Amino acid sequence: MAEHDVIDEHLEDDQGDAYGLDARTVRAIREAAEAGDAAALTALMEPLHPADIADVLEQMDREPRDRLIALYGHEFDGDILSELEESVREEVIATLAPDVLTDAVRELESDDVVDLIEDLDEAQRSEILDALGAADRLAVEQALSFPEYSAGRLMQREVVTAPAHWTVGDAIDFMRAKEDLPDQFYHIVLVDPRHQPVAYVTLGKVMSSRRDIALMDLAEPSFRTIPVTQDEEDVAYAFNQYHLISAPVVDEDGRLVGVITIDDAMAVLSEENEEDLLRLAGVGDESLSDRTLQIARQRFPWLFVNLLTAILASIVIAQFEDVLAAIVALAVLMPIVASMGGNAGTQSLTVAVRSLATRDLTGANALRVIRREITAGLINGCIFAVIMGVVGVVWFGTPMLGIVLGAAMIINMVVAGLAGILVPLTLEKVGVDPALASGAFVTTVTDIVGFFAFLGLAALLLL
Amino acid sequence: MAEHDVIDEHLEDDQGDAYGLDARTVRAIREAAEAGDAAALTALMEPLHPADIADVLEQMDREPRDRLIALYGHEFDGDILSELEESVREEVIATLAPDVLTDAVRELESDDVVDLIEDLDEAQRSEILDALGAADRLAVEQALSFPEYSAGRLMQREVVTAPAHWTVGDAIDFMRAKEDLPDQFYHIVLVDPRHQPVAYVTLGKVMSSRRDIALMDLAEPSFRTIPVTQDEEDVAYAFNQYHLISAPVVDEDGRLVGVITIDDAMAVLSEENEEDLLRLAGVGDESLSDRTLQIARQRFPWLFVNLLTAILASIVIAQFEDVLAAIVALAVLMPIVASMGGNAGTQSLTVAVRSLATRDLTGANALRVIRREITAGLINGCIFAVIMGVVGVVWFGTPMLGIVLGAAMIINMVVAGLAGILVPLTLEKVGVDPALASGAFVTTVTDIVGFFAFLGLAALLLL
């Protein structure tokens, strides 16, 4: 029985990494592709989930990948395309024989086609639209009329609805008579005569209730509607915050136009988290399958910004050339102050950026958080001031150098805490993604303050 | 009608941030709590989702929060406890009157109780266990016998099952007769006589099929089982990778013991992403509602590690005191080399850590990614070498200084790319979370290499 195979295979895998591909399968697939053995290749790939096949393709260089795709040919499934990440997807679409592409795309639901083509260039986009039937093409084009990253792009249009006055029996008879129910649905949306959703019921409740019960009596308290133009990030937040499984999408008149299910919201949540993580590190929307030149280009802007801020810091240092020429120990120790400030600032700003994303940091508690950051910076600053003061004295034998080092440390760590929270808050307020730009601002502040405090105090107290 | 209120309220909110709390409500709640106005407080809080109430509590200081809880009293819902984050939850449980706590806990499903008490200390834990009925207590204690962060802790034990030979009609009759179906379920799990799951069917398919159809004929291809001891991170990966909505959990004999649904997997995914983000920044499992001293203590270890690596870098600089004393320009420019290397290294390591978490980086493509990182580092290194060479010459008028600066830049950026990928790969291999420790190692490498290359080349070529 097919189902038993799945379990056995699964338990066998259980030792190591229970999911994903094992390295042996990947190697065998590559070898089959290299040897031009289409039969072996198909036998190896056939049992894999499209998401896993997509992973295999993403991990290959372009030439062997093209060879694999040519061999795999008509087995190529539309779902594999959906699972591929953008940069690889474009290359794969360019590689696929036109009839294979047409077949692959026709299998997909309209929301998957939308997801597929929204990142493609005009030529590839119309190639795919032409492959669709008239009804599907219309659905896709309508979805594309909604703003990018909006609920309208994310939703599926197929919704199972029932008039709000129906009973359980009405709903069951209706569903049994209906030919083309969506593949996956979890709720029946109850609508009023203007087609505005007023409640929903779970299929579980419908199935376990008597036929004469009114659907409205089974309505779930979790019911929420989503405006069609809402940003998908807000949609993902709502699903996670309110434990939604599906939610009806409404147009500006409150009329039902589609439904979003939690699996789509989960994918958005995962992408948004990835975006924040990469942006905080100064990496754009990079993926592991991007080519070297793309990578270098994507990383350049952040490095360039960092260069400018580093030069700014150097200009600060240059103001103290006399002091540095007189006391070389300052040049030895000054990176410590800047580095500690930079790290403390990064800690604060990361917590702030994450808290803004999860909406735990709001106007209501911002003052409290600012106070806390300053105090935490002061506490750790004092501890490190003592440690560094001792290091300075022991290493260079000048007590005053230890005092200068300690004082600069306290100043820079308090400033780091303050900048780490104020910079993201300000960026959020002016509508710039704090994940994108906070790092550059905060480390500029801590570098400049660190060098200035340390060298400035040294000029005052040591010369 | 209650449902209409929800829509209206929702559309009204639509202008700004469609979800979460608006600042006005939060302010009104605080004022009501301060004024001791229990009626106003209850009226304001009653319409809120427990997740939003939890957010309000998290954003308050302890004293006003305790006052609010005392006023809200018996309205306090068990779900609010579930939604609170750990540190606040402990304080709230300590504050709640014993009978309020008992009532609150009794409302919860057993998996929510497990989630609630696993982080509590022994005294609070037994207080809550004592509040439960015997059956619930047994269920919770059994769940706690599974390892922390395992599927066994995450699953709910209530599963709707049917013998694999049943028809649609059998299933519907069974469900209608059954008294206590779970609140939320999406699949019926088909089991063999040994209670091993062999397939599942969606409720939608059951409802839309004729009574004489065999359930096995409706089996979903997405069927996968989850071992009860599997790490919850792997569970979340599987749900996201394979678009699962629910999955049966099996013990070591393959017998059904529970079910995990996508909403729980989504919560885990979100937590894991947050953990990676914070760990990369050297922040432990910090939350915004932690107290100042906790914050300072949690951030201290990473700052201390950073101090040690900064001192290491200073020791490298100290080897070149003669060169620095002779040419002060070196002290001015040397932070630029280290800073650029540090940033390039952070870019590489963040992409690597994320790719390891999403399993896009594997043994199969590691070599390719390493080659790519080195090449990207070389390309950007060369560009910045030219820029910095020019800056060095223009600023200090010494062509050789420009050459030294440029050469050090190329060396450090190539090393940054290499360290940024090798360090996380190595940590993953030896079983250390790469998100936790990569940053310290990589910046140590880039600091030391940066200072050594710049000052060493200067000693060779400029003295």
Short mmCIF file of C-alpha atoms in Angstrom, two decimals, chain A residues 1 3-4 6-7 10-11 14 17-21 26 30 49 51-52 55 58-61 83 85 168 172 175-176 178 181 183-188 192 194 196-199 202-211 216 219-220 222-227 229-230 234-245 250 254 262-263 265-267 269-270 273-274 276-278 280-283 286-293 295-297 299-300 302-304 306-307 310-311 314-315 317-318 321 324-325 328-329 331-336 339-340 343-344 346-348 350-351 354-355 358-362 364-365 368-369 371-373 375-376 379-380 383-384 387-388 391 395-396 409 413 447 451, chain B residues 1 3-4 6-7 10-11 14 17-21 26 30 49 51-52 55 58-61 83 85 168 172 175-176 178 181 183-187 192 194 196-199 202-211 216 219-220 222-227 229-230 234-245 250 252 254 262-263 265-267 269-270 273-274 276-278 280-283 286-293 295-297 299-300 302-304 306-307 310-311 314-315 317-318 321 324-325 328-329 331-336 339-340 343-344 346-348 350-351 354-355 358-362 364-365 368-369 371-373 375-376 379-380 383-384 387-388 391 395-396 409 413 447 451:
data_model
loop_
_atom_site.label_atom_id
_atom_site.label_comp_id
_atom_site.label_asym_id
_atom_site.label_seq_id
_atom_site.Cartn_x
_atom_site.Cartn_y
_atom_site.Cartn_z
CA MET A 1 0.00 0.00 0.00
CA GLU A 3 0.66 4.88 2.40
CA HIS A 4 2.72 2.30 4.17
CA VAL A 6 5.56 6.62 3.11
CA ILE A 7 5.65 5.67 6.76
CA HIS A 10 9.86 8.17 6.93
CA LEU A 11 10.81 6.08 9.92
CA ASP A 14 14.14 9.24 11.42
CA ASP A 17 17.22 14.72 9.61
CA ALA A 18 13.70 13.42 9.28
CA TYR A 19 12.74 15.71 6.43
CA GLY A 20 14.17 17.13 3.31
CA LEU A 21 16.40 15.26 0.97
CA VAL A 26 20.67 14.06 -4.43
CA ARG A 30 22.99 14.23 -10.29
CA HIS A 49 7.64 16.16 -3.29
CA ALA A 51 9.26 21.24 -2.99
CA ASP A 52 12.15 18.80 -2.66
CA ASP A 55 15.49 22.25 -3.75
CA GLU A 58 18.26 25.20 -6.76
CA GLN A 59 21.39 23.49 -5.52
CA MET A 60 22.70 22.73 -9.04
CA ASP A 61 24.74 24.86 -11.41
CA GLU A 83 8.31 25.99 -5.30
CA GLU A 85 12.87 30.59 -5.88
CA VAL A 168 -26.60 22.25 8.37
CA ILE A 172 -24.49 19.33 3.22
CA MET A 175 -21.88 20.58 -1.11
CA ARG A 176 -22.75 17.08 -2.14
CA LYS A 178 -21.65 20.82 -6.19
CA LEU A 181 -15.33 22.39 -4.71
CA ASP A 183 -9.12 21.19 -3.23
CA GLN A 184 -8.59 22.48 0.27
CA PHE A 185 -11.13 24.33 2.35
CA TYR A 186 -11.82 24.41 6.07
CA HIS A 187 -14.70 26.80 6.55
CA ILE A 188 -18.01 27.63 4.95
CA ASP A 192 -25.80 38.08 3.58
CA ARG A 194 -25.33 41.57 -0.60
CA GLN A 196 -20.97 40.36 2.49
CA PRO A 197 -19.51 37.73 4.79
CA VAL A 198 -21.10 37.77 8.25
CA ALA A 199 -19.66 34.63 9.88
CA THR A 202 -15.91 25.00 10.46
CA LEU A 203 -16.55 21.85 8.46
CA GLY A 204 -16.01 19.85 11.67
CA LYS A 205 -18.91 21.61 13.39
CA VAL A 206 -21.14 21.16 10.34
CA MET A 207 -20.38 17.45 10.18
CA SER A 208 -21.02 16.83 13.84
CA SER A 209 -24.27 18.78 14.06
CA ARG A 210 -27.86 17.74 13.36
CA ARG A 211 -29.31 18.66 9.96
CA MET A 216 -25.38 30.81 12.31
CA ALA A 219 -20.49 30.49 13.92
CA GLU A 220 -16.88 30.63 15.09
CA SER A 222 -12.52 33.79 15.54
CA PHE A 223 -14.23 35.29 12.46
CA ARG A 224 -12.34 38.20 10.88
CA THR A 225 -12.37 39.63 7.39
CA ILE A 226 -9.36 40.94 5.49
CA PRO A 227 -9.51 43.97 3.15
CA THR A 229 -5.73 45.79 -0.46
CA GLN A 230 -4.19 44.96 2.91
CA ASP A 234 -0.39 42.49 8.08
CA VAL A 235 -2.30 39.43 6.89
CA ALA A 236 0.44 37.12 8.20
CA TYR A 237 0.48 39.00 11.49
CA ALA A 238 -3.28 38.57 11.90
CA PHE A 239 -3.13 34.83 11.22
CA ASN A 240 -0.35 34.36 13.76
CA GLN A 241 -1.81 36.69 16.38
CA TYR A 242 -5.38 35.40 16.22
CA HIS A 243 -4.70 31.77 15.31
CA LEU A 244 -6.77 32.00 12.16
CA ILE A 245 -7.00 29.03 9.81
CA VAL A 250 -13.55 41.56 1.15
CA GLY A 254 -17.34 44.65 2.22
CA ILE A 262 -3.07 29.78 6.86
CA ASP A 263 -0.56 27.92 4.67
CA ALA A 265 0.05 33.22 5.55
CA MET A 266 2.75 30.92 6.94
CA ALA A 267 4.78 31.26 3.74
CA LEU A 269 5.53 35.06 7.62
CA SER A 270 8.57 32.98 6.78
CA ASN A 273 11.25 37.00 8.77
CA GLU A 274 13.93 36.09 6.26
CA ASP A 276 14.30 41.20 8.20
CA LEU A 277 17.18 38.89 9.03
CA LEU A 278 18.99 39.54 5.75
CA LEU A 280 19.70 43.61 9.28
CA ALA A 281 22.93 42.09 7.97
CA GLY A 282 22.98 44.45 5.01
CA VAL A 283 22.11 41.78 2.48
CA GLU A 286 19.63 37.49 -1.68
CA SER A 287 19.17 33.77 -2.10
CA LEU A 288 21.66 30.95 -2.07
CA SER A 289 21.10 30.18 -5.72
CA ASP A 290 21.97 33.66 -6.94
CA ARG A 291 25.03 33.91 -9.13
CA THR A 292 28.34 35.29 -7.91
CA LEU A 293 28.09 38.60 -9.75
CA ILE A 295 25.77 38.44 -4.93
CA ALA A 296 28.66 40.85 -5.20
CA ARG A 297 26.37 43.53 -6.61
CA ARG A 299 26.18 43.29 -1.13
CA PHE A 300 28.01 46.30 -2.54
CA TRP A 302 25.71 48.23 2.20
CA LEU A 303 29.48 47.85 2.12
CA PHE A 304 29.75 51.22 0.41
CA ASN A 306 29.76 51.22 5.67
CA LEU A 307 32.85 52.58 3.94
CA ALA A 310 34.16 54.20 8.44
CA ILE A 311 35.78 57.16 6.69
CA SER A 314 38.60 58.01 10.49
CA ILE A 315 38.09 61.74 10.13
CA ILE A 317 40.41 59.93 14.62
CA ALA A 318 42.43 62.27 12.39
CA GLU A 321 46.72 62.83 15.37
CA LEU A 324 48.03 59.41 18.86
CA ALA A 325 51.57 60.43 17.89
CA VAL A 328 50.78 54.95 20.75
CA ALA A 329 48.85 52.93 23.37
CA ALA A 331 45.95 53.47 18.81
CA VAL A 332 46.23 49.99 20.27
CA LEU A 333 43.21 50.34 22.56
CA MET A 334 40.83 52.57 20.60
CA PRO A 335 39.25 49.79 18.48
CA ILE A 336 38.04 48.12 21.68
CA SER A 339 33.79 47.56 18.84
CA MET A 340 32.04 47.23 22.21
CA ASN A 343 28.02 45.31 19.47
CA ALA A 344 25.91 46.79 22.24
CA THR A 346 23.48 45.95 17.42
CA GLN A 347 21.96 44.07 20.34
CA SER A 348 19.58 46.92 21.16
CA THR A 350 17.94 43.95 16.78
CA VAL A 351 15.57 43.61 19.72
CA ARG A 354 12.07 42.52 15.96
CA SER A 355 9.71 44.09 18.49
CA THR A 358 5.87 41.75 16.04
CA ARG A 359 4.18 44.94 17.24
CA ASP A 360 5.36 44.48 20.78
CA LEU A 361 7.06 47.88 20.62
CA THR A 362 4.47 50.65 20.26
CA ALA A 364 2.46 52.94 24.49
CA ASN A 365 5.69 51.41 25.81
CA ARG A 368 9.69 52.55 29.07
CA VAL A 369 11.85 50.63 26.60
CA ARG A 371 14.62 54.07 29.74
CA ARG A 372 15.41 50.39 30.05
CA GLU A 373 17.96 50.43 27.21
CA THR A 375 19.90 51.75 32.13
CA ALA A 376 21.05 48.39 30.76
CA ILE A 379 25.01 48.84 33.97
CA ASN A 380 27.04 46.88 31.42
CA ILE A 383 31.09 46.64 34.49
CA PHE A 384 33.16 46.80 31.31
CA ILE A 387 37.38 45.46 33.46
CA MET A 388 38.93 47.69 30.80
CA VAL A 391 43.34 45.96 31.51
CA TRP A 395 48.94 46.44 30.14
CA PHE A 396 50.33 49.94 29.89
CA MET A 409 33.31 52.70 27.56
CA MET A 413 27.56 51.88 25.80
CA ASP A 447 32.06 54.50 16.07
CA PHE A 451 36.60 57.30 19.06
CA MET B 1 -25.62 40.94 15.29
CA GLU B 3 -20.65 39.34 13.59
CA HIS B 4 -21.52 42.65 12.05
CA VAL B 6 -16.69 42.68 14.17
CA ILE B 7 -16.73 43.71 10.53
CA HIS B 10 -12.52 46.05 11.49
CA LEU B 11 -13.25 48.29 8.53
CA ASP B 14 -8.64 49.76 8.10
CA ASP B 17 -2.75 49.38 10.99
CA ALA B 18 -5.62 47.01 10.43
CA TYR B 19 -4.72 44.68 13.28
CA GLY B 20 -3.48 44.76 16.78
CA LEU B 21 -4.47 47.35 19.29
CA VAL B 26 -4.56 50.92 25.31
CA ARG B 30 -4.54 52.08 31.49
CA HIS B 49 -8.94 38.98 21.64
CA ALA B 51 -3.79 37.72 22.31
CA ASP B 52 -4.36 41.48 22.32
CA ASP B 55 -0.03 42.37 24.52
CA GLU B 58 3.17 42.80 28.39
CA GLN B 59 3.50 46.49 27.66
CA MET B 60 2.77 47.56 31.25
CA ASP B 61 5.03 47.89 34.25
CA GLU B 83 -0.73 34.17 24.93
CA GLU B 85 5.27 35.55 27.03
CA VAL B 168 -18.04 8.35 3.75
CA ILE B 172 -20.58 11.01 8.83
CA MET B 175 -19.20 12.02 13.73
CA ARG B 176 -22.79 13.00 14.14
CA LYS B 178 -19.97 11.47 18.74
CA LEU B 181 -15.22 16.16 18.86
CA ASP B 183 -12.88 22.21 18.61
CA GLN B 184 -10.78 22.41 15.47
CA PHE B 185 -10.01 19.57 13.13
CA TYR B 186 -9.47 19.40 9.40
CA HIS B 187 -8.76 15.78 8.61
CA ASP B 192 -5.30 0.17 10.47
CA ARG B 194 -3.02 -1.77 15.02
CA GLN B 196 -1.23 2.94 12.86
CA PRO B 197 -2.25 5.85 10.61
CA VAL B 198 -2.26 4.88 6.94
CA ALA B 199 -3.84 7.92 5.26
CA THR B 202 -10.03 16.21 4.36
CA LEU B 203 -13.43 17.04 5.76
CA GLY B 204 -14.16 18.92 2.54
CA LYS B 205 -13.73 15.77 0.44
CA VAL B 206 -15.86 13.76 2.88
CA MET B 207 -18.67 16.31 2.75
CA SER B 208 -18.72 16.55 -1.00
CA SER B 209 -18.61 12.80 -1.68
CA ARG B 210 -21.40 10.22 -1.91
CA ARG B 211 -22.06 8.10 1.17
CA MET B 216 -9.38 5.38 1.22
CA ALA B 219 -6.88 9.88 0.68
CA GLU B 220 -4.74 13.00 0.34
CA SER B 222 0.17 15.09 1.21
CA PHE B 223 -0.08 12.49 4.01
CA ARG B 224 2.98 12.37 6.30
CA THR B 225 3.42 11.17 9.86
CA ILE B 226 5.58 12.80 12.51
CA PRO B 227 7.57 10.82 15.12
CA THR B 229 10.17 12.61 19.64
CA GLN B 230 10.95 14.75 16.62
CA ASP B 234 11.85 19.89 12.13
CA VAL B 235 8.08 19.72 12.49
CA ALA B 236 7.74 23.39 11.53
CA TYR B 237 10.07 22.85 8.58
CA ALA B 238 7.96 19.94 7.32
CA PHE B 239 4.71 21.94 7.54
CA ASN B 240 6.23 24.84 5.63
CA GLN B 241 8.07 22.71 3.06
CA TYR B 242 5.20 20.35 2.29
CA HIS B 243 2.26 22.70 2.87
CA LEU B 244 0.75 20.45 5.52
CA ILE B 245 -2.39 21.53 7.37
CA VAL B 250 3.11 8.41 15.90
CA GLU B 252 8.06 4.42 18.00
CA GLY B 254 4.09 3.72 14.42
CA ILE B 262 -0.47 24.09 11.16
CA ASP B 263 -1.28 26.91 13.59
CA ALA B 265 3.68 24.78 13.53
CA MET B 266 3.37 28.42 12.47
CA ALA B 267 3.95 29.57 16.05
CA LEU B 269 8.37 28.69 12.93
CA SER B 270 7.92 32.25 14.12
CA ASN B 273 13.06 32.67 13.28
CA GLU B 274 13.06 35.09 16.18
CA ASP B 276 17.96 32.96 15.02
CA LEU B 277 17.61 36.71 14.55
CA LEU B 278 18.33 37.50 18.19
CA LEU B 280 22.88 36.41 15.44
CA ALA B 281 22.90 39.77 17.22
CA GLY B 282 24.28 38.22 20.40
CA VAL B 283 21.04 38.56 22.32
CA GLU B 286 15.28 38.20 25.28
CA SER B 287 11.84 39.70 25.12
CA LEU B 288 10.68 43.26 25.30
CA SER B 289 8.95 42.72 28.61
CA ASP B 290 12.06 41.51 30.40
CA ARG B 291 13.30 43.70 33.22
CA THR B 292 16.34 45.92 32.94
CA LEU B 293 18.61 43.74 35.06
CA ILE B 295 18.37 42.46 29.88
CA ALA B 296 21.77 43.62 31.07
CA ARG B 297 22.62 40.12 32.27
CA ARG B 299 23.51 40.75 26.89
CA PHE B 300 26.63 40.56 29.02
CA TRP B 302 28.18 38.21 24.15
CA LEU B 303 29.69 41.58 25.01
CA PHE B 304 32.30 39.82 27.14
CA ASN B 306 33.44 40.49 22.06
CA LEU B 307 35.72 42.18 24.57
CA ALA B 310 38.72 42.99 20.71
CA ILE B 311 41.63 42.60 23.11
CA SER B 314 44.55 45.02 20.15
CA ILE B 315 47.37 42.59 20.86
CA ILE B 317 47.98 46.06 16.80
CA ALA B 318 50.44 46.28 19.68
CA GLU B 321 53.64 50.00 17.79
CA LEU B 324 52.18 53.30 14.27
CA ALA B 325 54.53 55.64 16.12
CA VAL B 328 50.14 58.18 12.50
CA ALA B 329 48.08 57.92 9.29
CA ALA B 331 46.12 54.63 13.14
CA VAL B 332 43.64 56.85 11.36
CA LEU B 333 42.97 54.40 8.54
CA MET B 334 43.25 50.99 10.17
CA PRO B 335 39.65 50.84 11.56
CA ILE B 336 38.37 51.08 7.97
CA SER B 339 35.19 47.42 9.73
CA MET B 340 34.79 46.54 6.04
CA ASN B 343 30.62 43.82 7.60
CA ALA B 344 31.43 41.60 4.64
CA THR B 346 28.49 39.38 8.67
CA GLN B 347 26.79 39.45 5.27
CA SER B 348 28.21 36.06 4.33
CA THR B 350 23.95 35.67 7.84
CA VAL B 351 23.15 34.21 4.44
CA ARG B 354 19.70 31.36 7.18
CA SER B 355 20.40 28.86 4.40
CA THR B 358 16.00 26.53 5.67
CA ARG B 359 18.15 23.58 4.53
CA ASP B 360 19.10 25.27 1.30
CA LEU B 361 22.77 24.92 2.24
CA THR B 362 23.76 21.24 2.35
CA ALA B 364 25.66 18.87 -1.89
CA ASN B 365 26.21 22.56 -2.65
CA ARG B 368 29.85 25.74 -4.79
CA VAL B 369 28.73 28.28 -2.17
CA ARG B 371 33.70 29.20 -4.18
CA ARG B 372 31.03 31.82 -4.74
CA GLU B 373 31.69 33.61 -1.44
CA THR B 375 34.84 35.16 -5.62
CA ALA B 376 32.26 37.72 -4.46
CA ILE B 379 35.30 41.21 -6.65
CA ASN B 380 34.09 43.65 -3.98
CA ILE B 383 36.53 47.56 -6.11
CA PHE B 384 36.97 48.84 -2.56
CA ILE B 387 38.38 53.35 -3.90
CA MET B 388 40.42 53.18 -0.72
CA VAL B 391 41.27 57.91 -0.66
CA TRP B 395 44.12 62.22 1.96
CA PHE B 396 47.71 61.54 2.93
CA MET B 409 41.22 45.44 1.81
CA MET B 413 37.30 40.78 2.18
CA ASP B 447 39.62 42.01 12.90
CA PHE B 451 44.84 44.76 11.33
#
